[in-house]
Short mmCIF file of C-alpha atoms and ligand atoms in Angstrom, two decimals:
data_model
loop_
_atom_site.label_atom_id
_atom_site.label_comp_id
_atom_site.label_asym_id
_atom_site.label_seq_id
_atom_site.Cartn_x
_atom_site.Cartn_y
_atom_site.Cartn_z
CA MET A 1 0.27 0.14 0.20
CA ILE A 2 1.61 3.10 -1.16
CA LYS A 3 -0.83 5.94 0.19
CA SER A 4 0.65 6.46 4.20
CA ILE A 5 4.54 6.41 2.05
CA PHE A 6 3.50 9.24 -0.13
CA LEU A 7 5.17 12.49 0.00
CA PHE A 8 3.67 15.99 -1.18
CA PHE A 9 4.89 17.25 -4.12
CA ILE A 10 6.85 20.01 -4.53
CA PRO A 11 6.54 22.16 -8.29
CA PHE A 12 9.44 24.65 -8.01
CA LEU A 13 11.58 21.94 -8.46
CA LEU A 14 10.07 21.24 -11.76
CA PHE A 15 11.59 24.50 -13.85
CA CYS A 16 15.10 23.76 -12.67
CA SER A 17 15.98 20.15 -14.07
CA PRO A 18 19.73 20.15 -15.22
CA LEU A 19 20.61 19.75 -18.60
CA LYS A 20 22.17 15.92 -19.08
CA ILE A 21 23.06 13.45 -21.00
CA ILE A 22 20.40 10.74 -21.29
CA ASP A 23 21.42 8.10 -24.09
CA LEU A 24 24.12 7.64 -26.89
CA LYS A 25 23.98 5.80 -30.11
CA GLU A 26 26.25 5.03 -32.69
CA ASN A 27 25.04 4.51 -36.49
CA ASN A 28 26.53 3.70 -39.61
CA GLY A 29 29.68 6.00 -38.41
CA ALA A 30 27.18 8.80 -36.82
CA VAL A 31 27.81 9.01 -32.70
CA SER A 32 24.28 10.56 -31.39
CA ILE A 33 24.62 12.47 -27.88
CA ILE A 34 21.28 12.76 -26.77
CA PHE A 35 20.11 15.08 -23.35
CA ASN A 36 17.14 15.62 -21.68
CA LYS A 37 16.41 18.71 -23.32
CA ASN A 38 17.29 20.79 -26.44
CA ILE A 39 20.99 22.30 -26.84
CA GLN A 40 22.05 24.97 -28.51
CA SER A 41 26.23 24.95 -30.23
CA SER A 42 27.09 28.32 -27.84
CA TYR A 43 26.43 25.29 -24.62
CA PHE A 44 29.91 23.68 -25.84
CA LYS A 45 33.13 24.90 -25.09
CA LYS A 46 35.84 23.87 -27.58
CA HIS A 47 39.27 23.18 -27.25
CA LYS A 48 42.43 22.13 -29.35
CA ILE A 49 44.24 18.96 -28.46
CA SER A 50 47.92 17.49 -30.33
CA THR A 51 45.15 14.49 -30.93
CA GLY A 52 41.86 17.01 -31.95
CA ILE A 53 39.70 18.36 -30.13
CA TYR A 54 36.86 18.18 -27.51
CA TYR A 55 34.35 20.28 -26.01
CA ASP A 56 33.22 20.46 -22.32
CA ILE A 57 29.73 21.48 -21.83
CA LYS A 58 28.03 22.07 -18.65
CA ALA A 59 25.71 18.54 -18.69
CA GLU A 60 25.45 16.14 -16.25
CA TYR A 61 26.60 12.11 -17.81
CA THR A 62 26.11 9.51 -15.59
CA LEU A 63 27.61 6.96 -17.58
CA LYS A 64 30.32 5.16 -17.81
CA LYS A 65 33.15 6.72 -19.93
CA TYR A 66 32.64 5.06 -23.05
CA THR A 67 34.71 5.30 -26.56
CA PHE A 68 33.12 4.90 -29.82
CA ARG A 69 35.94 3.38 -31.86
CA LEU A 70 34.91 4.46 -35.79
CA LYS A 71 36.19 4.05 -38.98
CA ASN A 72 39.86 5.76 -39.96
CA GLU A 73 40.81 5.65 -36.67
CA ASN A 74 38.75 8.24 -35.59
CA PHE A 75 37.74 8.35 -31.55
CA ILE A 76 35.17 9.68 -29.65
CA THR A 77 34.93 9.65 -25.85
CA ILE A 78 32.46 11.22 -23.66
CA ALA A 79 32.78 10.91 -19.87
CA GLN A 80 31.83 13.50 -16.79
CA ASN A 81 35.10 15.54 -16.17
CA ASN A 82 33.76 16.91 -12.88
CA LYS A 83 30.59 17.29 -10.97
CA THR A 84 29.36 19.94 -13.50
CA THR A 85 30.91 18.70 -16.53
CA THR A 86 31.20 16.35 -19.49
CA ARG A 87 33.92 16.14 -21.85
CA ILE A 88 33.50 14.83 -25.47
CA VAL A 89 37.05 13.99 -27.02
CA ILE A 90 37.23 13.83 -30.76
CA GLN A 91 40.88 12.23 -31.39
CA SER A 92 41.74 12.17 -35.44
CA LYS A 93 43.99 13.42 -37.67
CA LYS A 94 41.65 14.64 -40.10
CA ILE A 95 39.54 16.78 -37.51
CA ASN A 96 38.42 19.26 -40.32
CA THR A 97 36.36 16.02 -41.62
CA LEU A 98 34.35 16.58 -38.62
CA ASN A 99 30.51 17.06 -38.77
CA PHE A 100 28.95 18.44 -35.73
CA GLU A 101 25.55 19.03 -35.85
CA ILE A 102 22.93 19.50 -33.34
CA LYS A 103 19.29 18.38 -33.88
CA LYS A 104 16.79 19.36 -30.84
CA ASN A 105 18.04 17.94 -28.33
CA ILE A 106 20.69 15.72 -30.24
CA LEU A 107 23.96 16.50 -30.82
CA LEU A 108 25.53 14.33 -33.77
CA LEU A 109 29.13 13.74 -34.41
CA SER A 110 30.75 11.97 -37.69
CA PHE A 111 33.11 12.20 -39.98
CA ASN A 112 33.42 12.63 -43.59
CA VAL A 113 35.52 9.38 -44.46
CA LYS A 114 36.75 9.91 -47.74
CA ASN A 115 40.74 10.00 -48.09
CA SER A 116 41.08 9.61 -44.30
CA ASN A 117 44.83 7.41 -44.08
CA VAL A 118 45.78 7.54 -40.20
CA SER A 119 47.43 5.97 -37.39
CA LYS A 120 46.73 4.25 -34.28
CA GLN A 121 46.06 6.91 -32.08
CA ASN A 122 47.48 6.97 -28.61
CA ASN A 123 45.09 6.13 -25.80
CA SER A 124 47.51 7.49 -22.75
CA GLU A 125 46.59 11.40 -24.21
CA ILE A 126 42.82 10.76 -24.15
CA SER A 127 43.40 8.81 -20.30
CA ASN A 128 44.78 12.41 -19.30
CA LEU A 129 42.27 14.37 -20.37
CA PHE A 130 39.63 13.18 -17.78
CA ASN A 131 40.07 13.07 -14.21
CA SER A 132 40.10 10.78 -11.76
CA ILE A 133 36.00 10.02 -11.19
CA THR A 134 36.25 8.40 -14.96
CA GLU A 135 39.91 7.07 -15.10
CA ASN A 136 39.53 3.91 -13.13
CA ASN A 137 37.05 2.25 -16.48
CA ASN A 138 39.46 2.97 -19.58
CA ASN A 139 40.06 -0.66 -20.27
CA SER A 140 36.50 -2.05 -19.75
CA ASN A 141 34.81 0.94 -22.20
CA ILE A 142 36.55 0.88 -25.50
CA ILE A 143 33.79 -0.52 -27.70
CA GLN A 144 34.29 -1.73 -31.26
CA LYS A 145 31.36 -1.18 -33.44
CA ASN A 146 28.97 -3.75 -34.84
CA LYS A 147 30.76 -6.32 -32.17
CA THR A 148 27.67 -6.44 -29.72
CA GLN A 149 27.75 -9.71 -29.03
CA ASN A 150 31.22 -9.66 -28.03
CA ILE A 151 30.61 -6.91 -25.73
CA LYS A 152 27.84 -8.21 -24.18
CA GLN A 153 29.61 -11.80 -23.68
CA ALA A 154 32.41 -9.95 -21.72
CA ALA A 155 30.54 -7.59 -19.55
CA ARG A 156 28.11 -10.68 -18.16
CA LYS A 157 31.24 -11.94 -17.70
CA ASP A 158 32.75 -9.47 -15.96
CA ALA A 159 29.14 -8.39 -13.91
CA GLU A 160 29.45 -11.88 -13.17
CA GLN A 161 32.71 -11.51 -11.37
CA LYS A 162 31.59 -8.55 -10.24
CA ASN A 163 28.30 -9.76 -7.99
CA THR A 164 30.44 -10.61 -5.43
CA THR A 165 31.30 -7.18 -4.21
CA ARG A 166 27.87 -5.95 -5.38
CA ILE A 167 25.36 -4.95 -2.21
CA VAL A 168 21.51 -5.17 -2.25
CA VAL A 169 19.29 -4.18 0.48
CA LEU A 170 15.61 -5.78 0.29
CA ASP A 171 13.03 -4.18 1.90
CA PRO A 172 10.21 -5.82 2.95
CA GLY A 173 7.21 -3.80 3.37
CA HIS A 174 5.06 -2.83 6.58
CA GLY A 175 6.05 -5.51 9.63
CA GLY A 176 4.79 -5.91 13.57
CA LYS A 177 2.03 -3.60 14.15
CA ASP A 178 1.69 -2.30 10.24
CA CYS A 179 -0.27 -4.86 7.85
CA GLY A 180 0.01 -2.96 5.41
CA ALA A 181 -2.72 -3.32 3.10
CA ASN A 182 -5.12 -5.90 4.00
CA SER A 183 -7.99 -7.55 2.24
CA ASN A 184 -10.11 -11.51 3.51
CA LYS A 185 -7.47 -11.20 6.49
CA ILE A 186 -4.57 -11.30 4.58
CA CYS A 187 -1.65 -8.64 5.63
CA GLU A 188 0.36 -7.13 2.92
CA LYS A 189 3.53 -7.35 5.67
CA THR A 190 3.23 -11.50 4.94
CA ILE A 191 3.35 -11.91 1.22
CA THR A 192 6.41 -9.00 1.16
CA LEU A 193 8.47 -10.70 3.94
CA SER A 194 8.23 -14.11 1.88
CA ILE A 195 9.30 -12.31 -1.18
CA GLY A 196 11.73 -10.34 0.18
CA LYS A 197 13.36 -13.70 1.69
CA ILE A 198 13.12 -15.73 -1.63
CA THR A 199 14.57 -12.92 -3.57
CA LYS A 200 17.23 -12.51 -0.77
CA LYS A 201 18.25 -16.76 -1.39
CA ILE A 202 18.29 -16.15 -5.45
CA LEU A 203 20.40 -12.98 -5.77
CA GLU A 204 22.84 -14.87 -2.84
CA SER A 205 23.30 -17.68 -4.85
CA ARG A 206 23.91 -14.87 -8.47
CA GLY A 207 27.31 -13.97 -6.07
CA TYR A 208 25.12 -10.53 -4.71
CA LYS A 209 25.61 -9.48 -0.67
CA VAL A 210 22.67 -9.13 0.52
CA PHE A 211 20.83 -7.67 3.27
CA ILE A 212 16.95 -7.77 4.39
CA THR A 213 15.55 -4.67 6.42
CA ARG A 214 13.61 -8.02 8.09
CA ASP A 215 13.91 -11.16 8.46
CA SER A 216 10.97 -11.50 10.60
CA ASP A 217 7.22 -9.90 11.67
CA LYS A 218 8.77 -6.74 13.12
CA TYR A 219 7.93 -2.98 13.01
CA ILE A 220 10.50 -0.78 11.44
CA SER A 221 9.64 3.13 10.58
CA LEU A 222 10.59 4.17 7.04
CA THR A 223 13.57 6.41 7.84
CA ASP A 224 14.76 3.51 9.57
CA ARG A 225 14.59 1.18 6.46
CA THR A 226 16.59 4.33 4.47
CA LYS A 227 19.19 4.19 7.57
CA PHE A 228 19.89 0.61 7.49
CA ALA A 229 20.03 0.82 3.10
CA ASN A 230 22.93 3.72 3.20
CA ASP A 231 24.82 1.98 6.86
CA LYS A 232 25.07 -1.14 4.79
CA ASN A 233 26.56 1.45 1.72
CA ALA A 234 24.19 -0.70 -0.77
CA ASP A 235 24.44 -0.44 -4.44
CA VAL A 236 20.47 -0.82 -4.96
CA PHE A 237 17.77 -0.97 -3.29
CA VAL A 238 14.61 -2.68 -3.46
CA SER A 239 11.42 -2.03 -1.23
CA ILE A 240 8.58 -4.55 -1.56
CA HIS A 241 5.47 -4.08 -1.69
CA ALA A 242 1.34 -5.07 -2.66
CA ASN A 243 -0.72 -2.18 -3.64
CA SER A 244 -4.36 -1.77 -2.62
CA LEU A 245 -7.21 0.80 -3.80
CA PRO A 246 -9.70 2.52 -2.00
CA LYS A 247 -12.49 0.80 -0.30
CA SER A 248 -14.85 3.21 -2.24
CA SER A 249 -12.81 3.15 -5.73
CA LYS A 250 -15.40 2.19 -8.40
CA ASN A 251 -12.26 0.03 -9.59
CA TYR A 252 -11.54 -1.78 -5.96
CA HIS A 253 -12.49 -5.05 -7.37
CA THR A 254 -10.84 -4.94 -11.07
CA THR A 255 -7.04 -2.90 -10.94
CA SER A 256 -4.58 -5.63 -11.27
CA GLY A 257 -1.45 -5.62 -12.39
CA ILE A 258 2.33 -5.50 -11.26
CA GLU A 259 4.12 -1.84 -11.01
CA THR A 260 7.68 -0.20 -9.96
CA TYR A 261 7.96 3.21 -8.66
CA PHE A 262 11.58 5.35 -8.42
CA LEU A 263 11.25 8.45 -6.79
CA SER A 264 10.87 11.71 -8.04
CA THR A 265 9.38 14.90 -8.20
CA ALA A 266 6.55 13.11 -10.42
CA ARG A 267 7.30 15.19 -13.15
CA SER A 268 4.90 13.55 -15.67
CA GLU A 269 1.43 14.65 -15.51
CA ARG A 270 -0.10 11.22 -15.29
CA ALA A 271 2.17 10.97 -12.07
CA ARG A 272 1.64 13.81 -10.82
CA LYS A 273 -2.06 13.12 -11.02
CA VAL A 274 -1.45 9.84 -9.02
CA ALA A 275 0.82 11.77 -6.50
CA GLU A 276 -1.83 14.09 -5.65
CA LEU A 277 -4.62 11.61 -5.15
CA GLU A 278 -2.53 9.45 -3.05
CA ASN A 279 -1.09 11.84 -1.06
CA LYS A 280 -4.63 13.38 -0.24
CA ASP A 281 -4.58 11.90 2.92
CA ASP A 282 -1.18 12.38 4.22
CA ILE A 283 -1.06 16.45 3.78
CA GLU A 284 -0.93 17.03 6.77
CA VAL A 285 1.68 15.09 7.64
CA MET A 286 3.76 17.28 5.62
CA ASN A 287 6.44 19.81 7.27
CA TYR A 288 9.04 21.88 6.73
CA PHE A 289 11.72 19.03 7.32
CA SER A 290 10.28 16.27 5.24
CA LYS A 291 10.36 19.43 2.96
CA LEU A 292 13.80 19.76 3.49
CA SER A 293 14.93 16.24 3.31
CA PHE A 294 13.28 15.37 0.16
CA LEU A 295 15.01 18.57 -2.05
CA ASN A 296 17.91 16.99 -0.02
CA SER A 297 17.32 13.47 -1.89
CA ILE A 298 16.86 14.72 -5.01
CA ASN A 299 20.05 14.28 -7.17
CA SER A 300 19.53 13.85 -10.72
CA GLN A 301 22.01 11.34 -11.07
CA ARG A 302 20.56 8.65 -8.58
CA LEU A 303 17.05 9.90 -10.12
CA LEU A 304 18.41 8.19 -13.68
CA ALA A 305 19.75 5.78 -12.56
CA SER A 306 16.73 4.62 -10.39
CA ASN A 307 14.68 5.10 -12.97
CA LYS A 308 17.09 2.44 -15.25
CA LEU A 309 16.91 -0.07 -11.79
CA ALA A 310 12.68 0.42 -12.22
CA ILE A 311 12.99 -0.43 -15.78
CA ASP A 312 14.92 -3.30 -15.74
CA VAL A 313 13.32 -5.13 -12.16
CA GLN A 314 9.63 -4.34 -13.65
CA TYR A 315 10.93 -5.81 -17.32
CA GLY A 316 11.92 -8.82 -15.20
CA MET A 317 8.62 -9.36 -12.99
CA LEU A 318 6.98 -9.21 -15.92
CA VAL A 319 8.39 -11.49 -18.32
CA ASN A 320 8.62 -14.44 -15.41
CA THR A 321 4.94 -14.04 -13.92
CA ARG A 322 3.91 -14.21 -17.34
CA LYS A 323 5.33 -17.72 -17.40
CA LEU A 324 2.89 -18.83 -15.12
CA TYR A 325 0.17 -16.04 -15.77
CA SER A 326 0.02 -15.02 -19.18
CA LYS A 327 -2.21 -12.26 -18.74
CA THR A 328 -0.39 -9.95 -16.14
CA ILE A 329 -1.07 -6.52 -16.17
CA ASP A 330 2.23 -4.37 -17.06
CA GLY A 331 1.09 -1.21 -14.34
CA GLY A 332 4.47 0.33 -15.85
CA VAL A 333 7.36 2.40 -14.03
CA ARG A 334 6.15 5.28 -12.34
CA GLU A 335 7.80 7.67 -10.55
CA GLY A 336 6.69 9.31 -7.15
CA PRO A 337 7.96 11.24 -4.01
CA PHE A 338 7.91 7.99 -1.89
CA TRP A 339 8.52 8.51 1.89
CA VAL A 340 10.34 5.30 2.24
CA LEU A 341 12.88 6.34 -0.88
CA VAL A 342 13.67 9.65 0.58
CA GLY A 343 16.91 10.06 1.96
CA ALA A 344 18.14 6.88 0.35
CA LEU A 345 21.97 7.55 -1.21
CA MET A 346 21.84 4.29 -3.45
CA PRO A 347 19.39 3.41 -6.75
CA SER A 348 16.21 3.39 -4.82
CA ILE A 349 12.96 1.56 -6.13
CA LEU A 350 9.43 0.60 -4.95
CA VAL A 351 7.95 -2.57 -6.16
CA GLU A 352 3.99 -3.16 -6.31
CA VAL A 353 3.85 -6.75 -6.81
CA GLY A 354 0.23 -6.84 -7.37
CA TYR A 355 -3.27 -5.68 -6.04
CA MET A 356 -4.40 -7.21 -2.89
CA SER A 357 -7.96 -5.60 -3.82
CA ASN A 358 -8.51 -7.30 -6.97
CA ASP A 359 -8.95 -11.42 -6.33
CA SER A 360 -6.98 -12.79 -8.40
CA ASP A 361 -4.01 -10.79 -7.52
CA LEU A 362 -4.08 -11.75 -4.02
CA ASP A 363 -4.64 -15.38 -4.46
CA LYS A 364 -1.58 -15.36 -6.90
CA LEU A 365 0.28 -12.96 -4.61
CA GLN A 366 -0.17 -16.43 -1.66
CA LYS A 367 1.29 -18.98 -3.86
CA LYS A 368 4.92 -19.68 -3.16
CA ASN A 369 5.42 -20.83 -7.65
CA TYR A 370 4.05 -16.88 -8.05
CA GLN A 371 5.86 -15.51 -5.36
CA GLU A 372 9.30 -16.91 -6.68
CA LYS A 373 8.55 -15.44 -10.35
CA LEU A 374 8.14 -12.41 -8.40
CA ALA A 375 12.00 -12.94 -7.00
CA ILE A 376 13.58 -14.19 -9.92
CA GLY A 377 12.08 -11.14 -11.50
CA ILE A 378 13.31 -8.58 -9.13
CA ALA A 379 16.61 -10.59 -9.43
CA ASP A 380 16.63 -10.60 -13.01
CA GLY A 381 16.20 -7.15 -13.17
CA ILE A 382 18.06 -6.21 -10.58
CA ASP A 383 21.29 -8.50 -12.62
CA ASN A 384 20.41 -6.45 -15.99
CA TYR A 385 20.46 -3.19 -14.60
CA PHE A 386 24.12 -4.46 -13.48
CA LEU A 387 25.04 -5.87 -16.63
CA LYS A 388 23.81 -2.82 -18.65
CA ASN A 389 25.08 0.10 -16.37
CA PHE A 390 28.92 -0.41 -15.10
ZN1 ZN B 1 2.67 -1.03 1.39
#
């Protein structure tokens, strides 16, 4: 049940979202750098180096340092240079063949490839152009064109080895005096605990270090849950819940499905409406302090990572549960100001594994084999998140 853990949404944050790079693509030798909003050429500060040029832009880049190795040994490398600046380094012996083109929120970089005859570039120089934030991931990020399969295999192997040092905190919602949502005398807290414990076992078998905020029926405050995750130095935090609609809702019995939420200022109109509706009863509990802690916990890099984690986990849960029930409804990835995610210092999500107000969902949620599918889905999502982003 999410009603009690929503926070009031703060509209003025919407007007100052910082510029950030949200994706990179390469197609036929043209590299697209995709921003969250429209850009202009004046944003890019150009500098010359012996092997080409680089551009600095006041924008955030949360992915790993990435090098595109293009035809004729042209190289384009993107990395966060410091907290506020992203650096795009273009190495080419024929730098005057570079096309620098802006289309709304996309920077398109390509080369006129005729008669380019260049020798091998020295990668040590490029390393020196980035500071210590990104220097430690040089080798694994030299990506060659058209070798996607090899990259995936290498990344998977790499990821398996890295799992042993990755820390996951699972948080079965509610507990003790707090039943959570209840339907037919069944408490949400019982279902979330069971799924949490199974997920822990699965993740441990895949090499993760896993902590769980509770492994029995005890009450833990929302702030203590995130504090636990911070104290454990978790890489990701997953809070597990089951949803329910108010009894007065005309969709009480019919709404079903799986949803995943991540903490944000609820920017989309749909999310804002959901948040407003869900927050209705809790506006009174908002005070200056909680507003402040909410503001402090919004960090755009973590927000982007949480969004990615949410997408992967939602997908994992759907794929796996549909093996048992092909018609499982995809409630989607949503953003919202959740109290339980406020203050977490790592990518954090909240999963709603189904609707207890829906008879069919409630029935499934009590079955061990369905709980297992959800748990495998959460674990697969976490796997994929690390595979793609690290
Ligand atoms: Zn809940």
